[in-house]
mmCIF file of N, CA, C and O in Angstrom:
data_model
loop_
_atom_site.group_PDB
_atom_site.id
_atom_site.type_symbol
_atom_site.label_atom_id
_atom_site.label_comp_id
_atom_site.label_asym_id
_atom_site.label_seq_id
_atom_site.Cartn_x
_atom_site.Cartn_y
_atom_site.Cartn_z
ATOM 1 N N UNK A 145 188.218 -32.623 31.469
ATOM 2 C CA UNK A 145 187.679 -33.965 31.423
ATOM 3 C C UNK A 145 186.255 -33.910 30.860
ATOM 4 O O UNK A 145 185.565 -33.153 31.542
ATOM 5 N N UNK A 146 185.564 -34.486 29.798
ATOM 6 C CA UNK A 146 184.607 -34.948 29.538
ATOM 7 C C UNK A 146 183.551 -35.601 30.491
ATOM 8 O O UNK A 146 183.588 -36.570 31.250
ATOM 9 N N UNK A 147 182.465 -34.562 30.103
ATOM 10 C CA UNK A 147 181.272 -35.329 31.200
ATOM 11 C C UNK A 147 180.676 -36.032 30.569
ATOM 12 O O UNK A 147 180.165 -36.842 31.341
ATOM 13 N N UNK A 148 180.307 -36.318 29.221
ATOM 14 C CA UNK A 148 179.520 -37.660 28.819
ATOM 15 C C UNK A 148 179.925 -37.582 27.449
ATOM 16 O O UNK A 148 180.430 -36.557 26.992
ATOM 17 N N UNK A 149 179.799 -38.248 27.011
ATOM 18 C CA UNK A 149 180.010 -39.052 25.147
ATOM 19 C C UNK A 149 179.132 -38.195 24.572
ATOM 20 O O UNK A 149 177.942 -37.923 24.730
ATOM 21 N N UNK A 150 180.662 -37.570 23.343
ATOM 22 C CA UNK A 150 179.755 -36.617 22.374
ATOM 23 C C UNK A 150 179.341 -37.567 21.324
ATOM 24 O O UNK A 150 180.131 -38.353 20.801
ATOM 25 N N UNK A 151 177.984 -37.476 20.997
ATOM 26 C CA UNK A 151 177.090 -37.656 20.088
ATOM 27 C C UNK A 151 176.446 -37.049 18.939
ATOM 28 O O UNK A 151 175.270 -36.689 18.976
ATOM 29 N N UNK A 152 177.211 -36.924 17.891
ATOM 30 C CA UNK A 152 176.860 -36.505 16.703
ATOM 31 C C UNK A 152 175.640 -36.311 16.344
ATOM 32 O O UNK A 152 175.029 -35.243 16.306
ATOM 33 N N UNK A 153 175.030 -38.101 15.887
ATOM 34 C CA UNK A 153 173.023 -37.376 15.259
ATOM 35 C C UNK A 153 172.541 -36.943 16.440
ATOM 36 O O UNK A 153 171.524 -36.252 16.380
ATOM 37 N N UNK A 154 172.996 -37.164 17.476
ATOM 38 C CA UNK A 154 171.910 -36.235 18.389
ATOM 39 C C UNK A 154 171.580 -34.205 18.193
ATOM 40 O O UNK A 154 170.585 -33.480 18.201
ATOM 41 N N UNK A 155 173.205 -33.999 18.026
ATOM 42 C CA UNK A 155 173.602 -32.583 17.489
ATOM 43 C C UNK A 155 173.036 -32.481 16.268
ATOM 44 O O UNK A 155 172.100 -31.683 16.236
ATOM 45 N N UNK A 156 173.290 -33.020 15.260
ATOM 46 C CA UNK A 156 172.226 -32.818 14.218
ATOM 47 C C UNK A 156 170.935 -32.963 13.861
ATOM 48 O O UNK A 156 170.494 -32.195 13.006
ATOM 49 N N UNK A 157 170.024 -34.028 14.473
ATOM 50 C CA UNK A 157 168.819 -33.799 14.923
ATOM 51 C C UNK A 157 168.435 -33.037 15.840
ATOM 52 O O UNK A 157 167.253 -33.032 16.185
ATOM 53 N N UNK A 158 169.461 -32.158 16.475
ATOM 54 C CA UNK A 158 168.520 -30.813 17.471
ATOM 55 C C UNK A 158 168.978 -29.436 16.334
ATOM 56 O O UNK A 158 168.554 -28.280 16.330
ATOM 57 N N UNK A 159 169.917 -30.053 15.499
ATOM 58 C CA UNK A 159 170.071 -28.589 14.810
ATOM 59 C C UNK A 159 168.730 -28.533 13.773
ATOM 60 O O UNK A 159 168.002 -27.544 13.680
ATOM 61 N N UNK A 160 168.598 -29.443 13.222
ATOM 62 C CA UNK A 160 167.376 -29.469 12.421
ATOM 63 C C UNK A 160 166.258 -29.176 12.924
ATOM 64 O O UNK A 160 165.511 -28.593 12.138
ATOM 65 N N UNK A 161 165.794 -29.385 14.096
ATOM 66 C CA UNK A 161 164.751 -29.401 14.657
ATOM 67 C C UNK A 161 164.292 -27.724 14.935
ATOM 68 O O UNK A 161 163.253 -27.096 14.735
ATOM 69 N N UNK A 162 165.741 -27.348 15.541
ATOM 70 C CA UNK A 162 166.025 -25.991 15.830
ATOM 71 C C UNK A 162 166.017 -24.655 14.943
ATOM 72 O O UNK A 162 165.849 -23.502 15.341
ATOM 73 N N UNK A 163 166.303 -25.227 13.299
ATOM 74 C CA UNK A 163 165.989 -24.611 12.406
ATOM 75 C C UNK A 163 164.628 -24.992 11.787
ATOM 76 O O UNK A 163 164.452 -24.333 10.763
ATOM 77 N N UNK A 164 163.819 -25.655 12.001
ATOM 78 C CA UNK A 164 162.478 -25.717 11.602
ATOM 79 C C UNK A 164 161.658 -25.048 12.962
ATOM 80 O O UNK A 164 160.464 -25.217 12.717
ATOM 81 N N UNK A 165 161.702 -24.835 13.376
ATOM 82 C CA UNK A 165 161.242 -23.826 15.007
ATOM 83 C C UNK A 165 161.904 -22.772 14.271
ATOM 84 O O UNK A 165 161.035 -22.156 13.654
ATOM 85 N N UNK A 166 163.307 -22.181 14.010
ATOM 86 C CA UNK A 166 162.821 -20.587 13.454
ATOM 87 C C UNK A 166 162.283 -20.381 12.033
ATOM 88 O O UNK A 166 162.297 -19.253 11.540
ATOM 89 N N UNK A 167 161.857 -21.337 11.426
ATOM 90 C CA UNK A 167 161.460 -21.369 9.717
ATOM 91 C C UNK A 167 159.614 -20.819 10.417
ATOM 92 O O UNK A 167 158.916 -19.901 9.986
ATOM 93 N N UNK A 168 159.357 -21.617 11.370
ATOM 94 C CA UNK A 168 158.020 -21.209 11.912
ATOM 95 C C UNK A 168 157.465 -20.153 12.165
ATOM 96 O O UNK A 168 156.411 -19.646 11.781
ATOM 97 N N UNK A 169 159.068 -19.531 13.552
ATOM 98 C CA UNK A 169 158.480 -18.360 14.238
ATOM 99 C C UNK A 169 158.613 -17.401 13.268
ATOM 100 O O UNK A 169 157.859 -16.428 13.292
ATOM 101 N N UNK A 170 160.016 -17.598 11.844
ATOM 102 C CA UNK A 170 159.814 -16.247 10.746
ATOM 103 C C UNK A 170 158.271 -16.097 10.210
ATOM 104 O O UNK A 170 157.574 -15.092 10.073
ATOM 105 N N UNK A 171 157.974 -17.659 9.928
ATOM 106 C CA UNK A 171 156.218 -16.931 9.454
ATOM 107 C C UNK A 171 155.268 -16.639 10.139
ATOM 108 O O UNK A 171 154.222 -16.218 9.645
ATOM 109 N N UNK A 172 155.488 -16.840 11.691
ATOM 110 C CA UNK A 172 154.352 -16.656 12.379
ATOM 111 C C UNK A 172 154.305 -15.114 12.836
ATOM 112 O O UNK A 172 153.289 -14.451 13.042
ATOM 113 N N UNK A 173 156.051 -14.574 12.980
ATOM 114 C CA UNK A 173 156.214 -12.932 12.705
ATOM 115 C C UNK A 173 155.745 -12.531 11.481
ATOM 116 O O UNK A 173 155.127 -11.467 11.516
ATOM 117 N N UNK A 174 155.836 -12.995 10.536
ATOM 118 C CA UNK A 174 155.405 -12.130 9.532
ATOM 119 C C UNK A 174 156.613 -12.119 8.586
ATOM 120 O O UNK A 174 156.233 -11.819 7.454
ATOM 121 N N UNK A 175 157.734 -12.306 8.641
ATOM 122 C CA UNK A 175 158.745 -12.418 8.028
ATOM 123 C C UNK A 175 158.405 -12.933 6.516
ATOM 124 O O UNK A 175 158.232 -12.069 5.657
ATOM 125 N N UNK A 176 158.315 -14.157 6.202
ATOM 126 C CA UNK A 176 158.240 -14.832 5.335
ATOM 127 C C UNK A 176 156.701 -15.569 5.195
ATOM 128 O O UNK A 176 155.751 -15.468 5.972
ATOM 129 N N UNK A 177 156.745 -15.909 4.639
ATOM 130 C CA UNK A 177 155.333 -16.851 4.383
ATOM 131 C C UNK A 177 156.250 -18.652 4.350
ATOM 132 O O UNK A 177 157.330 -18.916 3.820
ATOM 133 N N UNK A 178 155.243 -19.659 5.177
ATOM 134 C CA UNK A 178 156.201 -20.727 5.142
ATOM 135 C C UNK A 178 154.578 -21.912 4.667
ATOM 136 O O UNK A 178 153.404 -21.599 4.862
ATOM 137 N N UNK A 179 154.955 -22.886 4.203
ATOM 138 C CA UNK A 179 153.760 -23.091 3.618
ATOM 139 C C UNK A 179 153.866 -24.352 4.610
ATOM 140 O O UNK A 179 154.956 -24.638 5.105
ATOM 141 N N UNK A 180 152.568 -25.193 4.922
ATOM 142 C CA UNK A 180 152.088 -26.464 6.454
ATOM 143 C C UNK A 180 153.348 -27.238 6.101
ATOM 144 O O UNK A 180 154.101 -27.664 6.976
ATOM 145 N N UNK A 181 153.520 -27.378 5.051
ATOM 146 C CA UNK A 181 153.768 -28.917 4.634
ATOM 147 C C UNK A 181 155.761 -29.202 4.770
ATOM 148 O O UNK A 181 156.490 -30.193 4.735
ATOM 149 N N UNK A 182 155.960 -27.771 4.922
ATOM 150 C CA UNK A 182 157.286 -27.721 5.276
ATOM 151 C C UNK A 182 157.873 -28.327 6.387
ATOM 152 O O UNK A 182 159.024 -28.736 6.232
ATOM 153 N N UNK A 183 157.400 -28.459 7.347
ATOM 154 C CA UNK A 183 158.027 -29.547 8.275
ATOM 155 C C UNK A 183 158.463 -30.896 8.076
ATOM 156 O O UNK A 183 159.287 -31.523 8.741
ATOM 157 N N UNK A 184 157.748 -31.297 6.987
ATOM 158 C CA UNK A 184 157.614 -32.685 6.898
ATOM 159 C C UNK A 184 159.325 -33.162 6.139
ATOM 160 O O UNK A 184 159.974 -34.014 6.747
ATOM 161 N N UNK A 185 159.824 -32.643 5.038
ATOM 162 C CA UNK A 185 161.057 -33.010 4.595
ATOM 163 C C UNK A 185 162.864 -31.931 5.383
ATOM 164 O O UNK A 185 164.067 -31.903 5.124
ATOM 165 N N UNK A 186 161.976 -31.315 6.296
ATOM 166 C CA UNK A 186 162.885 -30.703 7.447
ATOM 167 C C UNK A 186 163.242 -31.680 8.213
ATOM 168 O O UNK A 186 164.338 -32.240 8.230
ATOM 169 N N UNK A 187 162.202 -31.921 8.936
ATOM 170 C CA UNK A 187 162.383 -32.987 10.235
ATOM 171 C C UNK A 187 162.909 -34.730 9.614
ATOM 172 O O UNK A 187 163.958 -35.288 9.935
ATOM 173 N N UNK A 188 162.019 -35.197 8.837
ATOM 174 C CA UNK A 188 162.545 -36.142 8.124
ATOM 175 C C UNK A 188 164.190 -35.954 7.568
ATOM 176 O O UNK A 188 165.107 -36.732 7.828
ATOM 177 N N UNK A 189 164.276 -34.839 6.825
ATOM 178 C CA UNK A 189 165.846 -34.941 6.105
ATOM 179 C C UNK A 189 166.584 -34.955 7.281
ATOM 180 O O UNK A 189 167.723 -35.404 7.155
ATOM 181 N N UNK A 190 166.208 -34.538 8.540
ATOM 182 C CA UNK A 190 167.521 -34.073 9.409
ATOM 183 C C UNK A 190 167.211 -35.293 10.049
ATOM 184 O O UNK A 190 168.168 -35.991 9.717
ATOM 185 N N UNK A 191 166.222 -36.237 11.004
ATOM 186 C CA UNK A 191 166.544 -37.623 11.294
ATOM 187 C C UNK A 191 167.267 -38.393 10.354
ATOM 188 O O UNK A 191 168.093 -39.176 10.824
ATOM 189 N N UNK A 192 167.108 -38.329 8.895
ATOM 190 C CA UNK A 192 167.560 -39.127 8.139
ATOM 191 C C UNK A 192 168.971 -39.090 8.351
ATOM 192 O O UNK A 192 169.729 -40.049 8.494
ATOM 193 N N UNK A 193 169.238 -37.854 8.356
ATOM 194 C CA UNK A 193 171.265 -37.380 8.752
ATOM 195 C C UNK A 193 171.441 -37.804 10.022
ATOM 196 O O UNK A 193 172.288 -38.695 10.085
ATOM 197 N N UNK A 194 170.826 -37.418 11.347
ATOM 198 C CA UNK A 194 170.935 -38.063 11.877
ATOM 199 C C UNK A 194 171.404 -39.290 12.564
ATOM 200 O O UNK A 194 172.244 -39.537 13.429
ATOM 201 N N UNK A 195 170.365 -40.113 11.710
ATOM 202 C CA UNK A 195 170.922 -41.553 11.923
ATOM 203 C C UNK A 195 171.788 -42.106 11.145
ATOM 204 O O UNK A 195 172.164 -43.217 11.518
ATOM 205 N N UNK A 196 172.346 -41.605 9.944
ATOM 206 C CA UNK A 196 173.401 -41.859 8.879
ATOM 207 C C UNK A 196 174.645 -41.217 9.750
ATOM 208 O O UNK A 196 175.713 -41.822 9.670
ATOM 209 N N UNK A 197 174.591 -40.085 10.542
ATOM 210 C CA UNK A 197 175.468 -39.902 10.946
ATOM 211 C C UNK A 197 176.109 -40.398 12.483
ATOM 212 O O UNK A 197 177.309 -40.370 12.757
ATOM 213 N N UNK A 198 174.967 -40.873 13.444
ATOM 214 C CA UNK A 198 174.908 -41.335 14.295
ATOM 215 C C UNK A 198 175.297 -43.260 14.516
ATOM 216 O O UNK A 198 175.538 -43.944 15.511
ATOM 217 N N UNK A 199 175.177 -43.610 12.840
ATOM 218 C CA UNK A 199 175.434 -44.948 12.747
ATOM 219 C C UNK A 199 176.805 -44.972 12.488
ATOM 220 O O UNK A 199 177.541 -45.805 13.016
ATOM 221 N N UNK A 200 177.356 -43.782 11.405
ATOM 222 C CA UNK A 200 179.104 -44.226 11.101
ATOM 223 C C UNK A 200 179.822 -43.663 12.601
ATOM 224 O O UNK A 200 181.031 -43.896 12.587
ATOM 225 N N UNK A 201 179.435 -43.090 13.675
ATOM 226 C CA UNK A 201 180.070 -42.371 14.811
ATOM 227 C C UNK A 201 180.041 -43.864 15.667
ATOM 228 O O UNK A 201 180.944 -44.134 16.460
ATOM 229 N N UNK A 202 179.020 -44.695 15.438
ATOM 230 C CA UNK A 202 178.964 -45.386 16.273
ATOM 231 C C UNK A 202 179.800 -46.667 15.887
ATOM 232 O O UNK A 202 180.175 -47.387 16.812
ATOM 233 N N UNK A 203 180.226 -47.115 14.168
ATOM 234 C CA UNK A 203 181.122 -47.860 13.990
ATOM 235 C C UNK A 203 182.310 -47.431 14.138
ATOM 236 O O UNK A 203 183.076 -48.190 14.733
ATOM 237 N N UNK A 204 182.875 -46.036 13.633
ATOM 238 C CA UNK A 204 184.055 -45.657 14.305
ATOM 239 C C UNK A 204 184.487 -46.069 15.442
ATOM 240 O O UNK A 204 185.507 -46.758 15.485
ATOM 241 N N UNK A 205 183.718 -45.690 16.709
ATOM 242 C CA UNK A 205 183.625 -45.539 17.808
ATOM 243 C C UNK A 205 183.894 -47.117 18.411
ATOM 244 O O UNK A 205 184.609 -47.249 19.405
ATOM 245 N N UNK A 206 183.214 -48.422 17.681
ATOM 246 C CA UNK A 206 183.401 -49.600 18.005
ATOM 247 C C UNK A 206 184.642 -50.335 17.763
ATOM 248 O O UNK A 206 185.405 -51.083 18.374
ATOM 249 N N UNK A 207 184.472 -49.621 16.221
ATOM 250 C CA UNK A 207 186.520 -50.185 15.660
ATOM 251 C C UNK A 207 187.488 -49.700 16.091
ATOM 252 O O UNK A 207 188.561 -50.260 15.868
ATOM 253 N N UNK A 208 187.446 -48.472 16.869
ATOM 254 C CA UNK A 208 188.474 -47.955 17.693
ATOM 255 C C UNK A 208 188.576 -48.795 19.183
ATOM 256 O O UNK A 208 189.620 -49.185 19.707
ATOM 257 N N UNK A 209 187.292 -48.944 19.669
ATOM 258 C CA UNK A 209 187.674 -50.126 21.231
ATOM 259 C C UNK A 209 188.165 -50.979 20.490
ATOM 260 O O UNK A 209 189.356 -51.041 20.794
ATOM 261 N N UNK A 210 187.826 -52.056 19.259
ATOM 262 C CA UNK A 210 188.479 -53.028 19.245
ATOM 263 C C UNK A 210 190.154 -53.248 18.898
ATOM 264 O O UNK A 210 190.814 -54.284 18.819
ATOM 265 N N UNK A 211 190.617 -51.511 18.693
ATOM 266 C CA UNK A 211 191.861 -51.719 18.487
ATOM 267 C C UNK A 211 193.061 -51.623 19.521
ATOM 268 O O UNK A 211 194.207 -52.005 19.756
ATOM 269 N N UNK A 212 191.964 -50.818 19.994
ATOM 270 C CA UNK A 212 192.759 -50.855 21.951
ATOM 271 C C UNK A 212 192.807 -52.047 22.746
ATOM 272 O O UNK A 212 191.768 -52.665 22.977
ATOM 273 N N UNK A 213 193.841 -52.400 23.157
ATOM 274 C CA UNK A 213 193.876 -53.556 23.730
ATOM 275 C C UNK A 213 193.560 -53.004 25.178
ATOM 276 O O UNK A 213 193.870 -51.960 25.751
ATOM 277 N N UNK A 214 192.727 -54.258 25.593
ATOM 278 C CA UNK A 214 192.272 -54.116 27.320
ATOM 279 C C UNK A 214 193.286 -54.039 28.286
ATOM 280 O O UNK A 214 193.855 -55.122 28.155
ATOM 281 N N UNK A 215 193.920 -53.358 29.265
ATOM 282 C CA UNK A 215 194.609 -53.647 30.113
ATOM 283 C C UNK A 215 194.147 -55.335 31.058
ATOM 284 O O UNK A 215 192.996 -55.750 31.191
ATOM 285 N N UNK A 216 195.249 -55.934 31.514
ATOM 286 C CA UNK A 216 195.078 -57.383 31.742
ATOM 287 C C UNK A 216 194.880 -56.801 33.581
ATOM 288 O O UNK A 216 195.604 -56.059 34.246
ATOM 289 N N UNK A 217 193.589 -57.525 33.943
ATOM 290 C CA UNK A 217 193.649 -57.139 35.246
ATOM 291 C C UNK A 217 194.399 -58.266 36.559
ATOM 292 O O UNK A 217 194.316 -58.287 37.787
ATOM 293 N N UNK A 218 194.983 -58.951 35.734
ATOM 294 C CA UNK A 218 196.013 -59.992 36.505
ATOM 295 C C UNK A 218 197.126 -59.481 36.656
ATOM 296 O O UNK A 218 197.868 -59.786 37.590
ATOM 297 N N UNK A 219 197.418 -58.609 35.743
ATOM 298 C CA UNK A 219 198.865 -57.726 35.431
ATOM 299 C C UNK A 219 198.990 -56.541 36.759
ATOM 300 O O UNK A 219 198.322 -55.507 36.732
ATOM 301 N N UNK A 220 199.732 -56.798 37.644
ATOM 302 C CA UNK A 220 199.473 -55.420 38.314
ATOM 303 C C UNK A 220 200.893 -54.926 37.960
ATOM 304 O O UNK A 220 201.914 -55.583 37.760
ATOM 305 N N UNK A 221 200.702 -53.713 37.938
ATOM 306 C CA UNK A 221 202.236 -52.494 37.518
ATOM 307 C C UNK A 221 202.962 -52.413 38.676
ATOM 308 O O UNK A 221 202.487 -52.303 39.806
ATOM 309 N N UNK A 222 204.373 -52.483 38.315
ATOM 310 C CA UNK A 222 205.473 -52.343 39.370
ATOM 311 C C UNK A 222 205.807 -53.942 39.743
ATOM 312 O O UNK A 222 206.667 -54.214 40.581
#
């Protein structure tokens, strides 16, 4: 059983987020050289997906209740 409603841009705005945190710690090891300004079209591109992706999950998600019909609570079974 499902404990709460999976949420897409949320998963993709923590993956983005999550890969700009190790783009950091590689340059702050020494790994790579990462230049300031790199955060800025990281974090931006991945809200941007995000919410592009968090908006079609959420019309899916609406046009599917409206195709389910409500059980009638006047109706009792048996």
């Amino acid at each position: 059983m499902r404990r709460h409603e999976f949420k897409p841009g949320r998963l993709i705005a923590g993956l983005f987020l999550i890969l700009t945190g190790v783009v950091y710690a590689g340059d702050a090891g020494g790994l790579w050289e990462t230049p300031w300004f790199a955060v800025i079209p990281l974090v931006t591109g991945g809200l941007f997906l995000a919410a592009v992706t968090g908006s079609v999950a959420h019309g899916i998600r609406r046009r599917h209740r409206r195709a389910v019909p409500a059980p009638d609570p006047t109706h009792a079974p048996g």
